[in-house]
């Protein structure tokens, strides 16, 4: 597995496995399958309500804990110093680990500055190996970077063929923050990727699938991706993207698919607050 080096020197796999919307009853086995398929980055969150099941999988797997890069995220209801600190320690209990590789502020809402200060202190104590943010606009990302002691290592944001986040990506590179993509297969629009003529043509040239082309496009941009699948064969397919490279012409063809529009909500849309608190 290829890795990227974060701004604090920590190495992180370029491809990981996300557990968003995986049911508690299925999560343990799905994570075990992902580890069996070769994934070493597992991404969960307090809001996903499956940290305990991820922890069970980590206990049962033969893969050593030190070989697994484990991420969780602090939810908006925990955005005070004391609540954030307590919630992260609780996440560690649920995940059955004495340290976390990466903790993110899940949304830039509420008193997230206080939550970030709690993360900074846990980082200094060695309980967290790296800290970062998620769903931050370029302006919010620049702000939290400028006015805190420890720079975020990651900004995890929606990124896929139809929303390539070019402006935000440029600012991540400028500030020195790693771009990580959630929804790298565009979730419900994955069928459009699979049926797109240009993507299919590129896939055929490389003897790959359109899904593999979509993932390769982003890792070739230096973006960490965390696709999800419930099926072992699809898990294997999603990680089998390191034995070929897209040409610049092919990259340019795929760049034309960008609609520069979120599937979820614009980062400046006040309805995000209502959705986060519902």
mmCIF file of C-alpha atoms in Angstrom:
data_model
loop_
_atom_site.group_PDB
_atom_site.id
_atom_site.type_symbol
_atom_site.label_atom_id
_atom_site.label_comp_id
_atom_site.label_asym_id
_atom_site.label_seq_id
_atom_site.Cartn_x
_atom_site.Cartn_y
_atom_site.Cartn_z
ATOM 1 C CA UNK A 1 0.000 0.000 0.000
ATOM 2 C CA UNK A 2 1.350 3.407 -0.965
ATOM 3 C CA UNK A 3 1.315 6.098 1.693
ATOM 4 C CA UNK A 4 1.406 9.869 2.064
ATOM 5 C CA UNK A 5 3.433 11.669 4.718
ATOM 6 C CA UNK A 6 1.397 14.160 6.743
ATOM 7 C CA UNK A 7 2.752 17.512 7.876
ATOM 8 C CA UNK A 8 3.738 16.088 11.293
ATOM 9 C CA UNK A 9 5.696 13.213 9.732
ATOM 10 C CA UNK A 10 3.000 10.568 10.208
ATOM 11 C CA UNK A 11 2.553 8.158 7.291
ATOM 12 C CA UNK A 12 -0.998 7.426 6.117
ATOM 13 C CA UNK A 13 -2.270 4.907 3.530
ATOM 14 C CA UNK A 14 -3.503 6.468 0.282
ATOM 15 C CA UNK A 15 -6.549 4.196 0.218
ATOM 16 C CA UNK A 16 -8.682 3.409 3.242
ATOM 17 C CA UNK A 17 -12.034 1.927 4.130
ATOM 18 C CA UNK A 18 -14.931 4.067 5.366
ATOM 19 C CA UNK A 19 -17.739 2.700 7.546
ATOM 20 C CA UNK A 20 -20.309 5.484 7.092
ATOM 21 C CA UNK A 21 -23.882 4.089 7.220
ATOM 22 C CA UNK A 22 -22.746 0.512 7.895
ATOM 23 C CA UNK A 23 -25.165 -1.038 10.375
ATOM 24 C CA UNK A 24 -23.924 -2.097 13.785
ATOM 25 C CA UNK A 25 -25.027 -5.665 13.076
ATOM 26 C CA UNK A 26 -22.829 -5.860 9.974
ATOM 27 C CA UNK A 27 -19.934 -3.553 10.796
ATOM 28 C CA UNK A 28 -17.600 -5.949 12.616
ATOM 29 C CA UNK A 29 -17.562 -8.509 9.823
ATOM 30 C CA UNK A 30 -17.319 -5.861 7.112
ATOM 31 C CA UNK A 31 -14.251 -4.327 8.774
ATOM 32 C CA UNK A 32 -12.697 -7.787 9.201
ATOM 33 C CA UNK A 33 -13.262 -8.368 5.481
ATOM 34 C CA UNK A 34 -11.713 -5.006 4.635
ATOM 35 C CA UNK A 35 -8.609 -5.831 6.666
ATOM 36 C CA UNK A 36 -8.469 -9.230 4.964
ATOM 37 C CA UNK A 37 -8.658 -7.493 1.575
ATOM 38 C CA UNK A 38 -5.588 -5.428 2.453
ATOM 39 C CA UNK A 39 -6.949 -2.157 3.847
ATOM 40 C CA UNK A 40 -4.923 -0.656 6.666
ATOM 41 C CA UNK A 41 -6.779 2.666 7.040
ATOM 42 C CA UNK A 42 -10.159 2.408 8.771
ATOM 43 C CA UNK A 43 -12.295 5.566 8.988
ATOM 44 C CA UNK A 44 -15.177 5.865 11.456
ATOM 45 C CA UNK A 45 -16.807 8.639 13.512
ATOM 46 C CA UNK A 46 -18.734 9.174 16.705
ATOM 47 C CA UNK A 47 -21.795 10.076 14.625
ATOM 48 C CA UNK A 48 -21.658 6.772 12.686
ATOM 49 C CA UNK A 49 -22.678 4.840 15.826
ATOM 50 C CA UNK A 50 -20.433 1.874 15.001
ATOM 51 C CA UNK A 51 -17.175 2.599 16.830
ATOM 52 C CA UNK A 52 -17.716 -0.361 19.166
ATOM 53 C CA UNK A 53 -18.127 -2.753 16.264
ATOM 54 C CA UNK A 54 -14.994 -1.398 14.595
ATOM 55 C CA UNK A 55 -13.200 -1.988 17.897
ATOM 56 C CA UNK A 56 -14.415 -5.591 18.016
ATOM 57 C CA UNK A 57 -13.011 -6.163 14.532
ATOM 58 C CA UNK A 58 -9.653 -4.681 15.542
ATOM 59 C CA UNK A 59 -9.535 -7.075 18.485
ATOM 60 C CA UNK A 60 -10.338 -10.127 16.367
ATOM 61 C CA UNK A 61 -8.137 -9.448 13.341
ATOM 62 C CA UNK A 62 -4.671 -10.933 12.958
ATOM 63 C CA UNK A 63 -3.411 -7.563 11.676
ATOM 64 C CA UNK A 64 -1.304 -5.888 14.396
ATOM 65 C CA UNK A 65 -2.765 -2.657 15.788
ATOM 66 C CA UNK A 66 0.396 -0.741 14.869
ATOM 67 C CA UNK A 67 -0.186 -1.632 11.207
ATOM 68 C CA UNK A 68 -3.687 -0.102 11.229
ATOM 69 C CA UNK A 69 -4.308 3.624 10.746
ATOM 70 C CA UNK A 70 -7.479 4.346 12.724
ATOM 71 C CA UNK A 71 -9.505 7.544 12.287
ATOM 72 C CA UNK A 72 -12.516 8.843 14.180
ATOM 73 C CA UNK A 73 -14.267 12.219 14.301
ATOM 74 C CA UNK A 74 -15.686 14.422 17.061
ATOM 75 C CA UNK A 75 -19.352 15.276 16.514
ATOM 76 C CA UNK A 76 -20.815 18.764 16.899
ATOM 77 C CA UNK A 77 -22.658 17.966 20.155
ATOM 78 C CA UNK A 78 -19.235 17.479 21.782
ATOM 79 C CA UNK A 79 -17.814 20.851 20.752
ATOM 80 C CA UNK A 80 -16.514 22.176 24.039
ATOM 81 C CA UNK A 81 -13.127 21.470 25.570
ATOM 82 C CA UNK A 82 -14.350 19.103 28.287
ATOM 83 C CA UNK A 83 -16.960 17.359 26.153
ATOM 84 C CA UNK A 84 -14.551 16.839 23.259
ATOM 85 C CA UNK A 85 -11.837 15.440 25.516
ATOM 86 C CA UNK A 86 -14.267 13.090 27.268
ATOM 87 C CA UNK A 87 -15.821 11.977 23.973
ATOM 88 C CA UNK A 88 -12.438 11.141 22.435
ATOM 89 C CA UNK A 89 -11.434 9.095 25.471
ATOM 90 C CA UNK A 90 -14.828 7.350 25.230
ATOM 91 C CA UNK A 91 -14.215 6.680 21.528
ATOM 92 C CA UNK A 92 -10.901 5.057 22.460
ATOM 93 C CA UNK A 93 -12.745 2.751 24.880
ATOM 94 C CA UNK A 94 -15.308 1.827 22.245
ATOM 95 C CA UNK A 95 -12.565 1.234 19.679
ATOM 96 C CA UNK A 96 -10.606 -0.806 22.244
ATOM 97 C CA UNK A 97 -7.355 1.051 21.685
ATOM 98 C CA UNK A 98 -5.041 3.136 23.840
ATOM 99 C CA UNK A 99 -4.294 5.599 21.038
ATOM 100 C CA UNK A 100 -5.882 6.964 17.878
ATOM 101 C CA UNK A 101 -3.962 7.608 14.675
ATOM 102 C CA UNK A 102 -6.138 10.505 13.588
ATOM 103 C CA UNK A 103 -8.996 12.497 15.113
ATOM 104 C CA UNK A 104 -10.954 15.039 13.086
ATOM 105 C CA UNK A 105 -13.394 17.843 13.872
ATOM 106 C CA UNK A 106 -16.356 16.430 11.940
ATOM 107 C CA UNK A 107 -18.052 19.751 11.111
ATOM 108 C CA UNK A 108 -17.013 23.422 11.514
ATOM 109 C CA UNK A 109 -20.026 24.142 13.760
ATOM 110 C CA UNK A 110 -20.479 25.206 17.361
ATOM 111 C CA UNK A 111 -17.464 25.802 19.591
ATOM 112 C CA UNK A 112 -15.137 23.710 17.468
ATOM 113 C CA UNK A 113 -12.151 25.813 18.511
ATOM 114 C CA UNK A 114 -12.476 24.518 22.077
ATOM 115 C CA UNK A 115 -12.821 20.962 20.763
ATOM 116 C CA UNK A 116 -9.692 21.475 18.678
ATOM 117 C CA UNK A 117 -7.777 22.691 21.762
ATOM 118 C CA UNK A 118 -8.768 19.455 23.525
ATOM 119 C CA UNK A 119 -7.416 17.517 20.547
ATOM 120 C CA UNK A 120 -4.175 19.485 20.673
ATOM 121 C CA UNK A 121 -3.694 18.533 24.316
ATOM 122 C CA UNK A 122 -4.448 14.850 23.682
ATOM 123 C CA UNK A 123 -1.949 14.997 20.814
ATOM 124 C CA UNK A 124 0.707 16.375 23.159
ATOM 125 C CA UNK A 125 -0.112 13.584 25.623
ATOM 126 C CA UNK A 126 0.468 10.949 22.921
ATOM 127 C CA UNK A 127 -3.102 9.655 22.889
ATOM 128 C CA UNK A 128 -3.635 10.975 19.354
ATOM 129 C CA UNK A 129 -0.960 10.660 16.650
ATOM 130 C CA UNK A 130 -2.438 13.341 14.374
ATOM 131 C CA UNK A 131 -5.316 15.824 14.408
ATOM 132 C CA UNK A 132 -7.321 17.350 11.597
ATOM 133 C CA UNK A 133 -10.604 18.662 10.277
ATOM 134 C CA UNK A 134 -13.474 17.600 8.046
ATOM 135 C CA UNK A 135 -15.882 19.530 5.834
ATOM 136 C CA UNK A 136 -13.993 22.817 6.261
ATOM 137 C CA UNK A 137 -14.117 25.428 3.513
ATOM 138 C CA UNK A 138 -10.856 27.019 2.402
ATOM 139 C CA UNK A 139 -11.564 30.073 4.561
ATOM 140 C CA UNK A 140 -12.376 28.075 7.711
ATOM 141 C CA UNK A 141 -9.365 25.823 7.054
ATOM 142 C CA UNK A 142 -7.013 28.777 6.720
ATOM 143 C CA UNK A 143 -8.451 30.317 9.886
ATOM 144 C CA UNK A 144 -8.043 27.265 12.128
ATOM 145 C CA UNK A 145 -4.530 26.801 10.744
ATOM 146 C CA UNK A 146 -3.484 30.393 11.403
ATOM 147 C CA UNK A 147 -4.869 30.712 14.930
ATOM 148 C CA UNK A 148 -3.913 27.420 16.574
ATOM 149 C CA UNK A 149 -0.639 25.995 17.798
ATOM 150 C CA UNK A 150 -0.869 22.712 15.900
ATOM 151 C CA UNK A 151 -1.691 22.705 12.193
ATOM 152 C CA UNK A 152 -4.364 20.229 11.029
ATOM 153 C CA UNK A 153 -2.815 17.373 9.055
ATOM 154 C CA UNK A 154 -5.977 16.552 7.076
ATOM 155 C CA UNK A 155 -9.102 18.144 5.683
ATOM 156 C CA UNK A 156 -11.542 15.369 4.802
ATOM 157 C CA UNK A 157 -14.128 16.678 2.354
ATOM 158 C CA UNK A 158 -16.539 15.437 -0.282
ATOM 159 C CA UNK A 159 -14.455 14.832 -3.414
ATOM 160 C CA UNK A 160 -15.287 12.787 -6.505
ATOM 161 C CA UNK A 161 -15.397 13.045 -10.295
ATOM 162 C CA UNK A 162 -18.414 15.364 -10.240
ATOM 163 C CA UNK A 163 -17.081 17.576 -7.419
ATOM 164 C CA UNK A 164 -13.314 17.711 -7.735
ATOM 165 C CA UNK A 165 -12.746 20.515 -5.201
ATOM 166 C CA UNK A 166 -10.019 22.194 -7.242
ATOM 167 C CA UNK A 167 -10.028 25.520 -5.374
ATOM 168 C CA UNK A 168 -9.959 23.855 -1.961
ATOM 169 C CA UNK A 169 -7.324 21.370 -3.171
ATOM 170 C CA UNK A 170 -5.058 24.243 -4.251
ATOM 171 C CA UNK A 171 -5.353 25.828 -0.806
ATOM 172 C CA UNK A 172 -4.645 22.536 0.962
ATOM 173 C CA UNK A 173 -1.436 22.251 -1.039
ATOM 174 C CA UNK A 174 -0.575 25.888 -0.315
ATOM 175 C CA UNK A 175 -1.112 25.540 3.452
ATOM 176 C CA UNK A 176 0.361 22.041 3.702
ATOM 177 C CA UNK A 177 -2.754 20.088 4.652
ATOM 178 C CA UNK A 178 -3.475 16.654 3.169
ATOM 179 C CA UNK A 179 -6.636 16.338 1.076
ATOM 180 C CA UNK A 180 -8.773 13.300 1.970
ATOM 181 C CA UNK A 181 -11.917 12.413 0.005
ATOM 182 C CA UNK A 182 -15.120 11.139 1.493
ATOM 183 C CA UNK A 183 -17.640 9.860 -1.034
ATOM 184 C CA UNK A 184 -14.906 9.282 -3.647
ATOM 185 C CA UNK A 185 -17.309 7.167 -5.727
ATOM 186 C CA UNK A 186 -20.016 9.868 -5.603
ATOM 187 C CA UNK A 187 -22.343 7.652 -3.529
ATOM 188 C CA UNK A 188 -25.724 7.420 -5.301
ATOM 189 C CA UNK A 189 -24.181 8.692 -8.554
ATOM 190 C CA UNK A 190 -21.785 5.754 -8.845
ATOM 191 C CA UNK A 191 -23.953 4.376 -11.663
ATOM 192 C CA UNK A 192 -23.155 7.486 -13.698
ATOM 193 C CA UNK A 193 -19.445 6.770 -13.294
ATOM 194 C CA UNK A 194 -19.923 3.165 -14.384
ATOM 195 C CA UNK A 195 -21.899 4.196 -17.470
ATOM 196 C CA UNK A 196 -19.877 7.241 -18.513
ATOM 197 C CA UNK A 197 -18.507 6.694 -22.026
ATOM 198 C CA UNK A 198 -15.184 8.455 -21.488
ATOM 199 C CA UNK A 199 -14.504 6.751 -18.175
ATOM 200 C CA UNK A 200 -15.409 3.352 -19.615
ATOM 201 C CA UNK A 201 -13.097 3.939 -22.579
ATOM 202 C CA UNK A 202 -10.187 4.820 -20.282
ATOM 203 C CA UNK A 203 -10.982 1.805 -18.104
ATOM 204 C CA UNK A 204 -10.920 -0.532 -21.090
ATOM 205 C CA UNK A 205 -7.489 0.769 -22.139
ATOM 206 C CA UNK A 206 -6.070 -0.080 -18.724
ATOM 207 C CA UNK A 207 -8.059 -3.325 -18.261
ATOM 208 C CA UNK A 208 -9.676 -1.812 -15.199
ATOM 209 C CA UNK A 209 -13.218 -0.888 -14.149
ATOM 210 C CA UNK A 210 -14.686 2.634 -14.250
ATOM 211 C CA UNK A 211 -14.742 2.601 -10.435
ATOM 212 C CA UNK A 212 -11.009 1.900 -10.349
ATOM 213 C CA UNK A 213 -10.436 4.782 -12.769
ATOM 214 C CA UNK A 214 -12.433 7.124 -10.513
ATOM 215 C CA UNK A 215 -10.333 6.173 -7.496
ATOM 216 C CA UNK A 216 -7.056 6.265 -9.429
ATOM 217 C CA UNK A 217 -7.862 9.786 -10.645
ATOM 218 C CA UNK A 218 -7.913 11.096 -7.099
ATOM 219 C CA UNK A 219 -4.924 9.232 -5.699
ATOM 220 C CA UNK A 220 -2.955 10.445 -8.718
ATOM 221 C CA UNK A 221 -3.862 13.958 -7.558
ATOM 222 C CA UNK A 222 -2.350 13.030 -4.198
ATOM 223 C CA UNK A 223 -5.723 12.673 -2.498
ATOM 224 C CA UNK A 224 -6.410 9.976 0.110
ATOM 225 C CA UNK A 225 -9.652 8.088 -0.664
ATOM 226 C CA UNK A 226 -11.887 6.042 1.635
ATOM 227 C CA UNK A 227 -14.354 4.074 -0.521
ATOM 228 C CA UNK A 228 -16.899 1.754 1.067
ATOM 229 C CA UNK A 229 -18.325 -1.560 -0.086
ATOM 230 C CA UNK A 230 -20.123 -4.368 1.686
ATOM 231 C CA UNK A 231 -18.779 -6.996 -0.713
ATOM 232 C CA UNK A 232 -15.308 -8.523 -0.377
ATOM 233 C CA UNK A 233 -14.733 -8.686 -4.134
ATOM 234 C CA UNK A 234 -15.576 -5.000 -4.516
ATOM 235 C CA UNK A 235 -13.280 -4.179 -1.593
ATOM 236 C CA UNK A 236 -10.461 -5.942 -3.429
ATOM 237 C CA UNK A 237 -11.316 -4.117 -6.665
ATOM 238 C CA UNK A 238 -11.273 -0.722 -4.964
ATOM 239 C CA UNK A 239 -7.785 -1.240 -3.569
ATOM 240 C CA UNK A 240 -6.305 -2.706 -6.765
ATOM 241 C CA UNK A 241 -5.329 0.640 -8.295
ATOM 242 C CA UNK A 242 -1.568 0.819 -7.882
ATOM 243 C CA UNK A 243 -0.415 -1.154 -10.935
ATOM 244 C CA UNK A 244 -1.234 1.466 -13.569
ATOM 245 C CA UNK A 245 -1.213 5.233 -14.109
ATOM 246 C CA UNK A 246 -3.486 7.580 -16.027
ATOM 247 C CA UNK A 247 -1.900 9.698 -18.745
ATOM 248 C CA UNK A 248 -2.164 13.486 -18.587
ATOM 249 C CA UNK A 249 -4.597 13.335 -21.502
ATOM 250 C CA UNK A 250 -6.782 10.882 -19.598
ATOM 251 C CA UNK A 251 -6.594 13.042 -16.463
ATOM 252 C CA UNK A 252 -7.718 16.052 -18.515
ATOM 253 C CA UNK A 253 -10.634 14.066 -19.948
ATOM 254 C CA UNK A 254 -11.803 13.197 -16.448
ATOM 255 C CA UNK A 255 -11.299 16.771 -15.220
ATOM 256 C CA UNK A 256 -14.032 17.829 -17.666
ATOM 257 C CA UNK A 257 -16.600 15.853 -15.627
ATOM 258 C CA UNK A 258 -16.317 18.297 -12.743
ATOM 259 C CA UNK A 259 -19.616 20.073 -12.005
ATOM 260 C CA UNK A 260 -18.105 21.912 -9.012
ATOM 261 C CA UNK A 261 -21.229 21.201 -6.969
ATOM 262 C CA UNK A 262 -21.772 19.188 -3.793
ATOM 263 C CA UNK A 263 -24.191 16.257 -3.714
ATOM 264 C CA UNK A 264 -24.952 17.189 -0.118
ATOM 265 C CA UNK A 265 -25.007 20.943 0.538
ATOM 266 C CA UNK A 266 -22.838 23.923 -0.204
ATOM 267 C CA UNK A 267 -20.360 24.672 2.563
ATOM 268 C CA UNK A 268 -21.914 28.135 2.974
ATOM 269 C CA UNK A 269 -25.487 26.790 3.193
ATOM 270 C CA UNK A 270 -27.050 27.498 6.629
ATOM 271 C CA UNK A 271 -29.210 24.382 6.286
ATOM 272 C CA UNK A 272 -26.073 22.384 7.148
ATOM 273 C CA UNK A 273 -26.566 23.483 10.760
ATOM 274 C CA UNK A 274 -30.123 22.129 10.822
ATOM 275 C CA UNK A 275 -29.067 18.858 9.220
ATOM 276 C CA UNK A 276 -26.132 18.391 11.645
ATOM 277 C CA UNK A 277 -28.366 18.918 14.677
ATOM 278 C CA UNK A 278 -31.260 16.741 13.499
#
